[in-house]
Coordinates of C-alpha atoms and ligand atoms in Angstrom, one line a residue:
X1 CA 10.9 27.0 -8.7
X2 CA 8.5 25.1 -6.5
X3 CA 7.1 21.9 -8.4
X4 CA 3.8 22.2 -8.9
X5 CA 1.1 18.3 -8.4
X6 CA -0.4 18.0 -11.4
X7 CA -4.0 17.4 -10.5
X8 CA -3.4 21.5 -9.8
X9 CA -1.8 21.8 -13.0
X10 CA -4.7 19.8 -14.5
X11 CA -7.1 22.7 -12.5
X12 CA -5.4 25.9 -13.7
X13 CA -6.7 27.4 -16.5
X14 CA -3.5 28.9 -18.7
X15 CA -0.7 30.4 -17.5
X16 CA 1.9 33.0 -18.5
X17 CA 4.1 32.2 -15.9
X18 CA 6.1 29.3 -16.4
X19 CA 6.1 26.3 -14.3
X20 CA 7.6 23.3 -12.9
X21 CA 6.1 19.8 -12.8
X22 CA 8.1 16.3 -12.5
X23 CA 6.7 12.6 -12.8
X24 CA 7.6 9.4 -14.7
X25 CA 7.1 9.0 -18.2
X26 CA 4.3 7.2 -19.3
X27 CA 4.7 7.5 -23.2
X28 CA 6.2 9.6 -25.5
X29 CA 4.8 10.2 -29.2
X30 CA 6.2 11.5 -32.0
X31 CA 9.3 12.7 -31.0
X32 CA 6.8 15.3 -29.8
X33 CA 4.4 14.7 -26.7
X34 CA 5.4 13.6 -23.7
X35 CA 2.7 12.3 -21.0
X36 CA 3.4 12.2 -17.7
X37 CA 2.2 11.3 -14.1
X38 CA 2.9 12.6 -10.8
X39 CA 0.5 10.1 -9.2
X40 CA -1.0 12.7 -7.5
X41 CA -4.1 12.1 -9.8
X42 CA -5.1 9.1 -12.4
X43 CA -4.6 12.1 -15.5
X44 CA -1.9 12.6 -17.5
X45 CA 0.0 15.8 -18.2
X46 CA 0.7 16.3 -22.1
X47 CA 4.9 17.9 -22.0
X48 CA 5.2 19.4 -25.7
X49 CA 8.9 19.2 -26.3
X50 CA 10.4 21.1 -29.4
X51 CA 12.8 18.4 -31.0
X52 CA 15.7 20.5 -32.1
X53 CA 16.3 22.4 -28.5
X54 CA 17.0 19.2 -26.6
X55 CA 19.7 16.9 -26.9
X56 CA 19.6 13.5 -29.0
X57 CA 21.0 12.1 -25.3
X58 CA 18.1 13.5 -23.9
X59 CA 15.3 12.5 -26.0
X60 CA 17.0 9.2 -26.0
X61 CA 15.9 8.6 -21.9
X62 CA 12.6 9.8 -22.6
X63 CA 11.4 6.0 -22.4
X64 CA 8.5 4.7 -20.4
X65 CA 9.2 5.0 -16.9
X66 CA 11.8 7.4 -16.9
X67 CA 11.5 10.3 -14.1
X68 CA 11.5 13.8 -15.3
X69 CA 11.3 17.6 -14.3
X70 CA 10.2 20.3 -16.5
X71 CA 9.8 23.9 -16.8
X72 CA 7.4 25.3 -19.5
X73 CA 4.4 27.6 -19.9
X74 CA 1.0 26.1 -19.7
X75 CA -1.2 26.5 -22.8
X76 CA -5.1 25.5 -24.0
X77 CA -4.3 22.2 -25.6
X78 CA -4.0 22.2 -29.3
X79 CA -5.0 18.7 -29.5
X80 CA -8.1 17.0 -27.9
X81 CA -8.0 14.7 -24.9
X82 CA -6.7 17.1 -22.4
X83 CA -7.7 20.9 -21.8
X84 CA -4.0 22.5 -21.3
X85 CA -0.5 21.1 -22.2
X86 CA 3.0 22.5 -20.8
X87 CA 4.9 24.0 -23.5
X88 CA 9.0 23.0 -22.3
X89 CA 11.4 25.2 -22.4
X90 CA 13.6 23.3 -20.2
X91 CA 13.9 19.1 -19.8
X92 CA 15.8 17.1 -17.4
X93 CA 15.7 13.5 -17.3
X94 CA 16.4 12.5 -13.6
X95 CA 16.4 9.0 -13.8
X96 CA 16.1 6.9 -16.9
X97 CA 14.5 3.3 -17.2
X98 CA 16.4 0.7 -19.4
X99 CA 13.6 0.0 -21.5
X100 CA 15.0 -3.4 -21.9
X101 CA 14.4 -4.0 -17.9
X102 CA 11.8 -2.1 -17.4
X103 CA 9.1 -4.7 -16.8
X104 CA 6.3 -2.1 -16.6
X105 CA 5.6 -0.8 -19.9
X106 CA 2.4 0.3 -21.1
X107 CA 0.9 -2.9 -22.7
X108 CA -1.8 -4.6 -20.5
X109 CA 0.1 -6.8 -17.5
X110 CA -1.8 -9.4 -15.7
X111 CA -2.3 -8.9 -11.9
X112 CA -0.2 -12.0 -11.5
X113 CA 2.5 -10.9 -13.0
X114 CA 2.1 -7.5 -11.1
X115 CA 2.0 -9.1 -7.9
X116 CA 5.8 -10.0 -8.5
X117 CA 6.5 -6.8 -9.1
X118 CA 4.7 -5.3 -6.1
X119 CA 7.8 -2.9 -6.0
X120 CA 6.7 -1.4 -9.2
X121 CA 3.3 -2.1 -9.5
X122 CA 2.1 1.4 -7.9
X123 CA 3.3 2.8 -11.4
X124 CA 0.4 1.0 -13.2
X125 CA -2.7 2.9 -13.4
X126 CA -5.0 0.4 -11.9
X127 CA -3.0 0.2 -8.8
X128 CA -2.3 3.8 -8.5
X129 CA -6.2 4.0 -8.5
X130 CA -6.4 1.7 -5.9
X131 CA -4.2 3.0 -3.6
X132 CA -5.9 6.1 -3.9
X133 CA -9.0 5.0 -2.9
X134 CA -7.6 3.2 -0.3
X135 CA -6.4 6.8 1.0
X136 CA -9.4 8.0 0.5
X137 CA -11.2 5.0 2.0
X138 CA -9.4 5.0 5.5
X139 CA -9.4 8.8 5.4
X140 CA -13.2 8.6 5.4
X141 CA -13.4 6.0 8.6
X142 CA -11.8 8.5 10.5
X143 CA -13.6 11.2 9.3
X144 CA -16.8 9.6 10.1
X145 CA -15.9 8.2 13.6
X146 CA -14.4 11.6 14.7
X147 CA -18.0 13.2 13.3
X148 CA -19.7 10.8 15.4
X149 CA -18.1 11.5 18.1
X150 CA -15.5 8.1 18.6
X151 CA -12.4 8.8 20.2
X152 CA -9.4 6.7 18.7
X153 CA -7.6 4.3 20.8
X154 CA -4.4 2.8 19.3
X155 CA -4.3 -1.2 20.6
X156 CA -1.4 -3.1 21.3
X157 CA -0.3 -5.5 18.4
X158 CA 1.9 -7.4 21.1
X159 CA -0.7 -9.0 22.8
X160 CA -1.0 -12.2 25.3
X161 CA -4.4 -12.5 24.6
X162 CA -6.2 -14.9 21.5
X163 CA -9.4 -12.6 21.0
X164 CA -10.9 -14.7 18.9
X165 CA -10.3 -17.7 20.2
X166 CA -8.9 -19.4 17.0
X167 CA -5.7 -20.3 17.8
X168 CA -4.3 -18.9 14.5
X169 CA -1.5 -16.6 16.3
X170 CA 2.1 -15.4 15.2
X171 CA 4.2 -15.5 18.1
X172 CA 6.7 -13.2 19.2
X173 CA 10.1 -14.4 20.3
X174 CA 13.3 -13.5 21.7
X175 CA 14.5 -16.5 22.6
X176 CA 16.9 -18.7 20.7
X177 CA 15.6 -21.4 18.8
X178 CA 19.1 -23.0 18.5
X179 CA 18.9 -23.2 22.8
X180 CA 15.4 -22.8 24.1
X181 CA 15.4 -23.0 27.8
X182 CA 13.1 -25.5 29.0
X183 CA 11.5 -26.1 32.5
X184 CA 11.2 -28.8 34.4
X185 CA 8.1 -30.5 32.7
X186 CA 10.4 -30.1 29.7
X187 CA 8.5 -27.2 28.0
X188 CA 10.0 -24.0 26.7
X189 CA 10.2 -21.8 29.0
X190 CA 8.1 -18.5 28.4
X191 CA 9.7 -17.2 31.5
X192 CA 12.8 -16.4 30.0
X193 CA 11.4 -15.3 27.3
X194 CA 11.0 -11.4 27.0
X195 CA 7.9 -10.6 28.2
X196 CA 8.2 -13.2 30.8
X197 CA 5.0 -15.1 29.4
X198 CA 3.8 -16.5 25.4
X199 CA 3.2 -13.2 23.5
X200 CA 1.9 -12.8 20.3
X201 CA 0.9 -10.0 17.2
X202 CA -2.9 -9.4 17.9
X203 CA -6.0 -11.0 15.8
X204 CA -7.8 -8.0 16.8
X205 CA -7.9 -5.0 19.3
X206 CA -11.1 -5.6 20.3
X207 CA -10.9 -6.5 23.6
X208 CA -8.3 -3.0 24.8
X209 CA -11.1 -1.3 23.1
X210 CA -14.0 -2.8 25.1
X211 CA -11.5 -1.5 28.1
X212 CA -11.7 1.7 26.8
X213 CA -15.6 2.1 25.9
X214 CA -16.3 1.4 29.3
X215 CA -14.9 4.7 30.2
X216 CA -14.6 7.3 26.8
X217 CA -18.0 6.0 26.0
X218 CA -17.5 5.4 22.2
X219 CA -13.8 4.4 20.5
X220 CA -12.5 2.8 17.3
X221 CA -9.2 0.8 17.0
X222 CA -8.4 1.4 13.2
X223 CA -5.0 -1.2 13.1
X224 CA -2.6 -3.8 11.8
X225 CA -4.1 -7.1 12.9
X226 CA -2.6 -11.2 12.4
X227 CA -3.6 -14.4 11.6
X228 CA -1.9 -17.3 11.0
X229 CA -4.6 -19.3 8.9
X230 CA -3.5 -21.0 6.0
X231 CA -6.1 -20.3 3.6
X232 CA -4.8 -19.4 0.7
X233 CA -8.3 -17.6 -0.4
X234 CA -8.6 -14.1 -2.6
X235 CA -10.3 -12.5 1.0
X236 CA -7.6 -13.8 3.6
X237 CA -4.5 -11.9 4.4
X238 CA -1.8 -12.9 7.2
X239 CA -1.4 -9.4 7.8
X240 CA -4.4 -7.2 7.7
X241 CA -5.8 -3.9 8.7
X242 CA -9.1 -4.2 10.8
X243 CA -11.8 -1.1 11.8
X244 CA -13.5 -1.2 15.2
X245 CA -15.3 0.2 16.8
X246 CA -16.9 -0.1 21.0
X247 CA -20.0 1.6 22.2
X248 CA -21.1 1.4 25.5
X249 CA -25.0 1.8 26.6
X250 CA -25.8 0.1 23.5
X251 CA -27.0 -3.3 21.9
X252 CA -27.1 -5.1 18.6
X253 CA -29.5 -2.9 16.7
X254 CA -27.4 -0.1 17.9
X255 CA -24.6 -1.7 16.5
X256 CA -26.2 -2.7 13.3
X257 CA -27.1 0.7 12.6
X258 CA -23.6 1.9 13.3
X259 CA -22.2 -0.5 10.6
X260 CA -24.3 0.0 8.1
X261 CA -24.1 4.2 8.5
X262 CA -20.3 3.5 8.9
X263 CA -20.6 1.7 5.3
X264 CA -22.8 4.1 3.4
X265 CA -20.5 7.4 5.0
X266 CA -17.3 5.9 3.2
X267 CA -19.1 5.0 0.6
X268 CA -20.4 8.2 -0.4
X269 CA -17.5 9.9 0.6
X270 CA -15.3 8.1 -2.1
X271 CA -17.9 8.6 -4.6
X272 CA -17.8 12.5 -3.8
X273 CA -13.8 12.8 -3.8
X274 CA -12.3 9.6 -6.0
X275 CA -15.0 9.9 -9.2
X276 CA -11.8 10.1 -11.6
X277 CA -10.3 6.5 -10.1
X278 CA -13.7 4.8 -9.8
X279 CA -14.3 5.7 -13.4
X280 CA -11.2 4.0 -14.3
X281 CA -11.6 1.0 -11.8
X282 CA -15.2 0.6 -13.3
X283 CA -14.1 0.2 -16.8
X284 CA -10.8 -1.8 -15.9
X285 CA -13.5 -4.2 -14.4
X286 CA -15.8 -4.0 -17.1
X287 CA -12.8 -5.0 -19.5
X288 CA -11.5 -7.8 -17.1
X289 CA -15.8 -9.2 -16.8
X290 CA -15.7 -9.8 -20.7
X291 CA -13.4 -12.7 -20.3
X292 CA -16.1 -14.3 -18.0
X293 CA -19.2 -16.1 -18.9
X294 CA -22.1 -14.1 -18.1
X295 CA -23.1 -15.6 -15.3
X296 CA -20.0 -14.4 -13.7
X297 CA -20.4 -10.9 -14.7
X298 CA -21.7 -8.3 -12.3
X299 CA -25.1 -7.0 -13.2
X300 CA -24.6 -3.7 -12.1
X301 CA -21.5 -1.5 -12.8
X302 CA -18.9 -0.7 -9.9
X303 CA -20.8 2.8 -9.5
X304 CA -23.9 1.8 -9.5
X305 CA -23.3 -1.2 -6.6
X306 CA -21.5 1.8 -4.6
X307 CA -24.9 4.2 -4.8
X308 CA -27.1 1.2 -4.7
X309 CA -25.3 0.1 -1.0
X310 CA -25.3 3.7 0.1
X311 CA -29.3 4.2 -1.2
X312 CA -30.9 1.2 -0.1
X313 CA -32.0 -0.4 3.4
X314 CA -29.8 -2.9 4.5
X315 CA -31.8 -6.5 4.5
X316 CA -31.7 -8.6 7.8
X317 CA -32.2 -11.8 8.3
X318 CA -31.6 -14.3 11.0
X319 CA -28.8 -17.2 10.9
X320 CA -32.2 -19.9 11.3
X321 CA -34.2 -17.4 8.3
X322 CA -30.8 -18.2 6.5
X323 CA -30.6 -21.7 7.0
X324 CA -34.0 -22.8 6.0
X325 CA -33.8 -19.8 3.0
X326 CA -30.6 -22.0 1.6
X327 CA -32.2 -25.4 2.3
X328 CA -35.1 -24.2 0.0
X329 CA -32.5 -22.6 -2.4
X330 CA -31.9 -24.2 -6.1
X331 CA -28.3 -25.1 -5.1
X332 CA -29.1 -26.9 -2.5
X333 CA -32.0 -28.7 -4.0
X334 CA -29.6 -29.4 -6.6
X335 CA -26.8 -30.7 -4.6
X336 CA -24.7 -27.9 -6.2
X337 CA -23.1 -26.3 -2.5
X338 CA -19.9 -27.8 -2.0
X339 CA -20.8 -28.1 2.0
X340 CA -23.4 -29.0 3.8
X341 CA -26.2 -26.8 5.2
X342 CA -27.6 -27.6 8.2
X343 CA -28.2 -25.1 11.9
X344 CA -25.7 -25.3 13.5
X345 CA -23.0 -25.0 10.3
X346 CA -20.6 -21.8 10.2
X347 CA -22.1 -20.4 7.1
X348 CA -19.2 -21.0 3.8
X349 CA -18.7 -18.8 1.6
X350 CA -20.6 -20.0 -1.0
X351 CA -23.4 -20.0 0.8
X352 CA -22.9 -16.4 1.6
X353 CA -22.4 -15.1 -1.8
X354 CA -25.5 -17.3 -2.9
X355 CA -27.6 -15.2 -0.3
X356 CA -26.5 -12.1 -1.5
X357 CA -25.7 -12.3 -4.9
X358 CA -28.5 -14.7 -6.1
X359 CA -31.2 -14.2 -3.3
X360 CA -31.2 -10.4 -2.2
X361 CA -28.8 -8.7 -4.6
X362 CA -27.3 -6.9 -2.1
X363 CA -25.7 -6.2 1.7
X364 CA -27.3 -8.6 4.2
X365 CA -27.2 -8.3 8.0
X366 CA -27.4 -11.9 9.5
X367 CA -27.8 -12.1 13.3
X368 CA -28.2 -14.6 16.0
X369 CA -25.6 -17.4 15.0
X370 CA -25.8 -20.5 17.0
X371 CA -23.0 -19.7 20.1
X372 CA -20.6 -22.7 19.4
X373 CA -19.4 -21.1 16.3
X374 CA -19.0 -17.9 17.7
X375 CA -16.3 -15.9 19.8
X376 CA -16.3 -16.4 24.1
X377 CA -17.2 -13.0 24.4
X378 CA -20.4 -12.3 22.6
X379 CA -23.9 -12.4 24.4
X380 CA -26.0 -15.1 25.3
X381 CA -29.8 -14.3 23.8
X382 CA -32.6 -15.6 25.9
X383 CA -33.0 -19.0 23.6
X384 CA -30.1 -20.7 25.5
X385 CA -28.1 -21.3 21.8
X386 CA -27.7 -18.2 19.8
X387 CA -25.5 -15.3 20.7
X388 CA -26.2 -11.4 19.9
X389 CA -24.1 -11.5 17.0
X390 CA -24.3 -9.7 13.5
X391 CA -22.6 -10.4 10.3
X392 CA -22.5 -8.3 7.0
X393 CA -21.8 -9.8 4.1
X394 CA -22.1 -8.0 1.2
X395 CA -22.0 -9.0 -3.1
X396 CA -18.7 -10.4 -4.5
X397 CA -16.6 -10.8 -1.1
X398 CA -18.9 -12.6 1.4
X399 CA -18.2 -11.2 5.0
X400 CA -16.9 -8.0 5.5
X401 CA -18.3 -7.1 8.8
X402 CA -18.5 -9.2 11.6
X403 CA -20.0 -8.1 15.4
X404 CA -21.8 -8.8 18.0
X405 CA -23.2 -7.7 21.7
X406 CA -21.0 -8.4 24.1
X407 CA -21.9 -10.3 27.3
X408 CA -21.6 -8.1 30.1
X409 CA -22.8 -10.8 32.4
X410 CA -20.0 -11.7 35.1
X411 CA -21.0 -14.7 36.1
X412 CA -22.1 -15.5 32.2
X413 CA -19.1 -14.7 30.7
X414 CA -17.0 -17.0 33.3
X415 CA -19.2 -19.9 32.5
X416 CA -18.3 -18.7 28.9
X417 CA -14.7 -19.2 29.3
X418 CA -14.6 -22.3 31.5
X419 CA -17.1 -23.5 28.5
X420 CA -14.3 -21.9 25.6
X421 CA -11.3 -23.5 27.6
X422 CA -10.0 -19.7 28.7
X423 CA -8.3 -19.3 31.8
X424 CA -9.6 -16.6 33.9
X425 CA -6.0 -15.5 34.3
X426 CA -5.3 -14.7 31.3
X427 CA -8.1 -12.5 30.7
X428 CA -8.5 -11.4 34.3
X429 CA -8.3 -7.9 33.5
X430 CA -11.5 -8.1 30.5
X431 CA -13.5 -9.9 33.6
X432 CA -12.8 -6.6 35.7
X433 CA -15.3 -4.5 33.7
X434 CA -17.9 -6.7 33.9
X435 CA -17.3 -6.7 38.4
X436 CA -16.9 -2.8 38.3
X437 CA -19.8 -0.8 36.7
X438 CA -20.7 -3.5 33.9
X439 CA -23.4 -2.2 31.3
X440 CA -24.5 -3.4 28.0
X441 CA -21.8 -2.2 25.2
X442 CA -21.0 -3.8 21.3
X443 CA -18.8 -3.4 18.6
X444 CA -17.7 -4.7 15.6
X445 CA -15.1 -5.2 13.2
X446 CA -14.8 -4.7 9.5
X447 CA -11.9 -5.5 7.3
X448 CA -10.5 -2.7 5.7
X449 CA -8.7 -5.0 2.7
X450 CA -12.8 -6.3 2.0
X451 CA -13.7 -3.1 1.9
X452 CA -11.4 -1.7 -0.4
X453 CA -11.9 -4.5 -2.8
X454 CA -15.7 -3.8 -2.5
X455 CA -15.1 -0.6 -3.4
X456 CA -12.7 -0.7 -6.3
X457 CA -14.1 -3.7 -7.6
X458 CA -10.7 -4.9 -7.3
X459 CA -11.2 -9.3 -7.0
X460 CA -8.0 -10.6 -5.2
X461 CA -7.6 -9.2 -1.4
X462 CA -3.9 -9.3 -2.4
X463 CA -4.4 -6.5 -5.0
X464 CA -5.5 -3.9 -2.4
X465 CA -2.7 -3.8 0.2
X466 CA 0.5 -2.0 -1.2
X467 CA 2.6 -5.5 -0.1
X468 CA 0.2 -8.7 1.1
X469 CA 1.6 -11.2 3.2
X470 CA 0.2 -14.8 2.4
X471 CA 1.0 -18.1 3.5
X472 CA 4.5 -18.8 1.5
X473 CA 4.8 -15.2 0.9
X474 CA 6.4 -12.0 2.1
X475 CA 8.6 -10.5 -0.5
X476 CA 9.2 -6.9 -0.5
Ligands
4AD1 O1 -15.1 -11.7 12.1 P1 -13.8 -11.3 12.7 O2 -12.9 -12.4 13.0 O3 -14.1 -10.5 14.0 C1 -13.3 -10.0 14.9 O4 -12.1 -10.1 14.9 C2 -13.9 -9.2 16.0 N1 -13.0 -9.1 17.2 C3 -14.4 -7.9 15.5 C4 -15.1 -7.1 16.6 O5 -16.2 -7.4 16.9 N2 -14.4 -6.0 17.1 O6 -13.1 -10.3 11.7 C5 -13.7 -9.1 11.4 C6 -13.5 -8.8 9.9 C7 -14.1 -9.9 9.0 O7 -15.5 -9.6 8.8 C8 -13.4 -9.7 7.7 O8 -13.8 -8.6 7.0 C9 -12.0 -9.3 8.2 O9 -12.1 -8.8 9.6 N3 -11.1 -10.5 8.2 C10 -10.1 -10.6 7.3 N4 -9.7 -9.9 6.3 C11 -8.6 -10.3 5.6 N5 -7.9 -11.4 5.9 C12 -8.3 -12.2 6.9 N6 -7.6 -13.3 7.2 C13 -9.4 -11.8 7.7 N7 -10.0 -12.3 8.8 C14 -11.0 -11.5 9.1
MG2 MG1 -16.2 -13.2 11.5

C-alpha cells in the first residue's frame, strides 16, 4: 500500500479504508499512543496501538527516534489535541534508536549542542521548521523573479575573478603542494596549474550576470557563493547562498524598488504557506527572549515584524543623513559605539542595528556610500565621492541586502580599476559591455542565510543552513 505524508493524513477527514504512514517516533505514552512525524509537516500523528496484539520485542523499540510504518484506519480522535488518530492494526519497527545513544530525545537541547549534531539535528522540531521555511523561502525567490519576468542564469563558482574586490578568496588547486612548480621569478607557477591561471570558488556571480542583463534584459543568479573572512560572527558563513539579480535600462531607484518588492513577495508568501512553522518559530523565540533582559527582547513578535516589513514603506536615508543621525544619537553622545563614527567609516554593525532597531524600528534603505569603501564596479554620482549604491539593513541582522548602479561608463570604470589596482586583463571581458552597446543596468545581492534568519527569527546564521562551514569548521 502506498505510504500516505502526513500533513494529508492530518487533512483527511475519517477513513474506512486503512492506511499506511511511516515516520520516527517522537514519544510514546502509556504503552498506548504513539506520536509520530514524517517531517513532511511540524504536526504529529497520534498511532493508537492495542498492547496485547504486538509483541513485547516490538513495543520494546518503540523509543524516541525509532523509524516506523503502520497500517491502521483513521478515526475522529478520542482525545483532544489532534482531530483524527490512526487506529493500528499492523506495526513495524524499521529501525530502532538505542535510547542510551540517541542524543536527540525530547527534553529541550541547546542550539550549541545541536550544532554538533548537525547530522541529527533536522529531527528537532525547531530545525525541521527551519528548513521548511527555508524551502519555502527560496521557492518563493523563484517564484517571484519568474513572475516578474527574470530569466535564471546559473554563474560559475570556479571563477578567476575577485568581484568584490576583497581579497577573501578560496582557491582552487590541482597542483601538488608537496612539489609546486615554480617559475623563474621563483613563484608558483599558475601555468601548470589546471586552468592554466589562479582560480578560485566565486564571492559572488554578479559580474556573469551583468554579462547576461546586457542581453536577456532581466536575470537572477540564485547560488553557492565563498569567502574566506575570518569573522567568526552569528551573520558570516564561509559558504553561503547569495540572490541576484541584473536589470538593464534601469538605475538605483529601480533597483530599490525591486529589493524591497523582492522582500515583501517572500515574505508574504511564507506567511500564506508556512503559518504552522512560523507559529512554532514565534513561540520557540518567545521562550528563548525570556532568558534576556528586556532590553534585548524583541518588541514585536516574529509574525508581526514579518507583516509589519511586508505592510510598511521602506525608510531611506542617505549614508551622510546616517552619519550625522548617529553622531547626534545617545550612543554616541555617550561614547557607548565600540567604533568610531565619522563620513567616510564603513558603517559597523552596531551602528546599523542602532539605526534600525532603536531609531526607525524597521527596514532602512541607505544609499550613496562614500566610493572608497565600496566595490570597483558601482557608479560614480555627480558629487565626485559617493557611488550609486544601496544597502538594506533590516532589525536583528544588520545588512541583508547590499547593491548598487553599476558604472557603465568605459572610460569611468577603467579609471576605476587602475584606481582599485585591477588589471584590465583580468576583467577584459566585463569592460566589453561597457565598449559594445553600454546602458545604464543595476543589481543587487541579498543573502539568503540573513534572510532566513529574519524570517524564522532564528539568531545564529549557522542555525539556518542544513551544514555551515565556519572558520575552524566543516564537519559533516
Ligand atoms: O554586500 P555584498 O558583499 O555584495 C555583493 O556580493 C554584490 N556582488 C551583490 C550584488 O550587487 N550583486 O553581499 C551581498 C549580501 C550581503 O548583504 C549579505 O546579506 C550577504 O550577501 N553576505 C553574507 N552572508 C553570510 N555570510 C557572509 N560571509 C556574507 N557576506 C555577505
Ligand atoms: Mg555589502
Amino acid at each position: 500500500m502506498e505510504r500516505q505524508r502526513i500533513v494529508k493524513v492530518l487533512e483527511t477527514p475519517t477513513s474506512e479504508k486503512s492506511l499506511t504512514v511511516c515516520g520516527w517516533v517522537r514519544t510514546f505514552r502509556n504503552d498506548r499512543f504513539l506520536a509520530i512525524n514524517d517531517g513532511s509537516t511540524l504536526n504529529n500523528l497520534q498511532l493508537v496501538i492495542q498492547r496485547d496484539e504486538f509483541k513485547d520485542d516490538v513495543l520494546k523499540q518503540l523509543n524516541t527516534g525509532a523509524a516506523v510504518e503502520a497500517v491502521g484506519v483513521l478515526v475522529e480522535s478520542q482525545g483532544g489535541g489532534q482531530a483524527v488518530e490512526l487506529q493500528v492494526v499492523e506495526l513495524k519497527v524499521l529501525g530502532g534508536a538505542d535510547p542510551d545513544e540517541f542524543p536527540i530525545q525530547m527534553k529541550k537541547h541547546s542550539l550549541e549542542f545541536l550544532r554538533e549534531k548537525a547530522h541529527l539535528r533536522f529531527r528537532t522540531n525547531t530545525f525541521a521548521a527551519v528548513f521548511r521555511v527555508r524551502h519555502l523561502l527560496q521557492f518563493a525567490v523563484h517564484k517571484f523573479f519568474h513572475e516578474a519576468g527574470f530569466f535564471q542564469i546559473h554563474t560559475p563558482i570556479i571563477t578567476g575573478s575577485d568581484a568584490e574586490g576583497a581579497g577573501e578568496m578560496f582557491k582552487v588547486t590541482t597542483l601538488d603542494f608537496d612539489e609546486l612548480p615554480k617559475n623563474e621569478k621563483g613563484k608558483v607557477d599558475f601555468e601548470k596549474d589546471f586552468f592554466g591561471k589562479p582560480s578560485n570558488l566565486t564571492v559572488s556571480g554578479q559580474l556573469e550576470a551583468e554579462l547576461a542583463a546586457m542581453a536577456l534584459g532581466q536575470v537572477y543568479t540564485f547560488g553557492p557563493t565563498f569567502r574566506a573572512e575570518n569573522s567568526n560572527t552569528s551573520r558570516h558563513l564561509a559558504e553561503f547562498w547569495m540572490i541576484e539579480p541584473e536589470i538593464a535600462f534601469a538605475d538605483l531607484k529601480d533597483d530599490m524598488k525591486l529589493a524591497e518588492d523582492c522582500l515583501k513577495y517572500v515574505l508574504a508568501y511564507v506567511m500564506e504557506h508556512g503559518e504552522d512553522d512560523l507559529v512554532f518559530l514565534e513561540n520557540r523565540e518567545k521562550q528563548a527572549e525570556k532568558q534576556l533582559p528586556e532590553k534585548d527582547r524583541n518588541a514585536h513578535s516574529l509574525r508581526e515584524r514579518l507583516s509589519n516589513v511586508v505592510e510598511s514603506e521602506f525608510v531611506h536615508m542617505t549614508y551622510t543623513e546616517v552619519i550625522n543621525t548617529l553622531r547626534n544619537s545617545k550612543p554616541f553622545k555617550k561614547k557607548k559605539f565600540k567604533f568610531p563614527v565619522e563620513w567616510g567609516i564603513d558603517l559597523q554593525s552596531e551602528h546599523e542595528r542602532w539605526l534600525v532597531e532603536k531609531h526607525v524600528g524597521g527596514p532602512v534603505i541607505v544609499t550613496d556610500y562614500p566610493a572608497e569603501i565600496k566595490a570597483f564596479y558601482m557608479r560614480a554620482n555627480d558629487d565626485g565621492k559617493t557611488v550609486a549604491a544601496m544597502d538594506v539593513l533590516v532589525p536583528g541582522i544588520g545588512e541583508l541586502i547590499g547593491g548598487s548602479q553599476r558604472e557603465e561608463r568605459l572610460d569611468v570604470l577603467k579609471k576605476k580599476c587602475a584606481d582599485f589596482n585591477i588589471p584590465e586583463e583580468h576583467v577584459w571581458w566585463y569592460l566589453e559591455t561597457r565598449k559594445f552597446g553600454s546602458a545604464k543596468h543595476c543589481g543587487f545581492g541579498m543573502g539568503f542565510e540573513r534572510l532566513v534568519m529574519y524570517c524564522t527569527g532564528m539568531t545564529n546564521i549557522r542555525d539556518v543552513i542544513p551544514f555551515p562551514r565556519t572558520p575552524m569548521s566543516a564537519e559533516f
